[in-house]
Coordinates of C-alpha atoms in Angstrom, one line a residue:
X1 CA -4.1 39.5 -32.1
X2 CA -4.4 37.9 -35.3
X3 CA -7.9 37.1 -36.8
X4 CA -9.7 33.7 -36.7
X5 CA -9.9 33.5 -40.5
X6 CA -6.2 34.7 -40.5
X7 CA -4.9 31.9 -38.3
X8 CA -6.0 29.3 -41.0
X9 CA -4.2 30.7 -43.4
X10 CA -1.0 30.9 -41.5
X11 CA -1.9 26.9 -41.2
X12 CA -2.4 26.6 -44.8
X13 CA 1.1 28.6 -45.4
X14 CA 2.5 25.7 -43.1
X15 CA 1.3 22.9 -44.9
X16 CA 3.5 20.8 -47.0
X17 CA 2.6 18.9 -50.7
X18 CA 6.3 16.7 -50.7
X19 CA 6.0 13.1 -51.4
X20 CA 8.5 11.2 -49.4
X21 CA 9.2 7.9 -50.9
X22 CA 9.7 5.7 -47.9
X23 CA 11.2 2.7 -49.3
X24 CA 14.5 4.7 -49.7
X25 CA 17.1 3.5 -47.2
X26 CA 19.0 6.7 -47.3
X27 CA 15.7 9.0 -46.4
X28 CA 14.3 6.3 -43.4
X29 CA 17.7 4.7 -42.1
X30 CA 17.1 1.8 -39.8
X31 CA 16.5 3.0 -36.0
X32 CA 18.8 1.0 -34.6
X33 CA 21.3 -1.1 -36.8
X34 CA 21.1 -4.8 -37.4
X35 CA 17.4 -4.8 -36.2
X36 CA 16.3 -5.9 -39.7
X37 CA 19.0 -8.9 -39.9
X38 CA 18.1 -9.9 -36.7
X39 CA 14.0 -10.0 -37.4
X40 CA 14.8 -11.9 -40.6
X41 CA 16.6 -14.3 -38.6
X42 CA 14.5 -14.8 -36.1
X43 CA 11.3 -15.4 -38.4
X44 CA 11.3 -19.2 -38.2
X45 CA 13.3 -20.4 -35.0
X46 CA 12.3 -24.1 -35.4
X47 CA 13.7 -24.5 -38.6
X48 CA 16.8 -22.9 -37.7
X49 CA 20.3 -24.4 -35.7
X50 CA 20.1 -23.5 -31.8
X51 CA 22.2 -20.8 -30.8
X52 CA 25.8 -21.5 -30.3
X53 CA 25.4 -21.2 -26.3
X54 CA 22.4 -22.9 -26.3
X55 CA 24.5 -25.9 -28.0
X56 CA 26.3 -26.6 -25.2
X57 CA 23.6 -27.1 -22.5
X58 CA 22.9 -30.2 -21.4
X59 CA 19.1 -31.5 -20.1
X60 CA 19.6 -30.6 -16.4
X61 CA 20.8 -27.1 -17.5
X62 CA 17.7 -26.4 -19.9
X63 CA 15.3 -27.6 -17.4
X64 CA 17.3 -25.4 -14.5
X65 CA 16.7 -22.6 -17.2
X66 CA 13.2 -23.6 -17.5
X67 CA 12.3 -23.5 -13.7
X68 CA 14.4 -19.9 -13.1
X69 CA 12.3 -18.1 -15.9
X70 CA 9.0 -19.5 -14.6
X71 CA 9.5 -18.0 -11.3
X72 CA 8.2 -14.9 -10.2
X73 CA 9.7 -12.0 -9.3
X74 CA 9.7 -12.2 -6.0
X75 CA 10.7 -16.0 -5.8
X76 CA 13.6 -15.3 -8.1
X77 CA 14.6 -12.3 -5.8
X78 CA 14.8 -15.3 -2.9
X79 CA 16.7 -17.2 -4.8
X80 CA 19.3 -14.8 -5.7
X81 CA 19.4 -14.1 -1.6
X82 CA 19.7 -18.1 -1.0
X83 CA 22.7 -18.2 -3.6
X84 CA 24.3 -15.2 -2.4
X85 CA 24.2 -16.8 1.4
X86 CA 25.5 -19.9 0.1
X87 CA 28.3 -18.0 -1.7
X88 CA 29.1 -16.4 1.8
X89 CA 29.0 -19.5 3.9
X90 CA 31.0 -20.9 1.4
X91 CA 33.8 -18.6 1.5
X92 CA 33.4 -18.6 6.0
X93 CA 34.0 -22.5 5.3
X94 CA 37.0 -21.8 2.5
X95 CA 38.7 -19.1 4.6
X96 CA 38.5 -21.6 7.7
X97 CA 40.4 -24.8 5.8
X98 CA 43.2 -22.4 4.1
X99 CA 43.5 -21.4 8.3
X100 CA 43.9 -24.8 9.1
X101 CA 45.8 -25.7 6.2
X102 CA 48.1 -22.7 6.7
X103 CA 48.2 -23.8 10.8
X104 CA 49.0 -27.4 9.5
X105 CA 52.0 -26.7 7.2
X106 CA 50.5 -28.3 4.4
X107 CA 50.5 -25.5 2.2
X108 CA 54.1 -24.7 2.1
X109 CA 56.2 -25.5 -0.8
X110 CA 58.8 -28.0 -0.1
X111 CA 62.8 -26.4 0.7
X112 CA 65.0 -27.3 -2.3

């Protein structure tokens, strides 16, 4: 067993007098690339252009964006259920009129 005076010197032997110069790209690469451009961009959003999706919203669609992120978790979990049951009703209703189409001829493509 080593020596308490001897264990500070083994923590002395480990200590290290470099300088790093942190400003140097090539020592302190970026984390994750592009996070720098994007910060820089994203500095002053009111001054800049929306965003090219964003462009092509009209007002109903902003304020149907507005109302979706105000919700709560659990409110927007019920609304995903709602659309999903609408989507299946939806498709019970489709499958029935292609039936009756299909049992009404009207689907067939005319004999040349």
């Amino acid at each position: 067993m080593a020596s308490p005076n001897g264990g500070d010197d083994f923590e002395t032997s480990l200590l290290s007098f470099e300088r790093l110069d942190r400003a140097s790209p090539d020592l302190w690469p970026e984390q994750l690339p592009g996070v720098a451009e994007f910060a820089a961009s994203y500095k002053n959003p009111i001054a800049s252009s929306p965003p090219k999706w964003m462009a092509e919203l009209e007002s109903e669609d902003i304020e149907m964006l507005k109302e979706l992120g105000s919700l709560t978790t659990a409110n927007l979990m019920e609304k995903v259920k709602g659309l999903q049951n609408l989507a299946y009703q939806l498709g019970l209703e489709e499958s029935r009129e292609m039936t009756r189409g299909k049992f009404l001829n009207i689907l067939e493509r005319p004999k040349k």
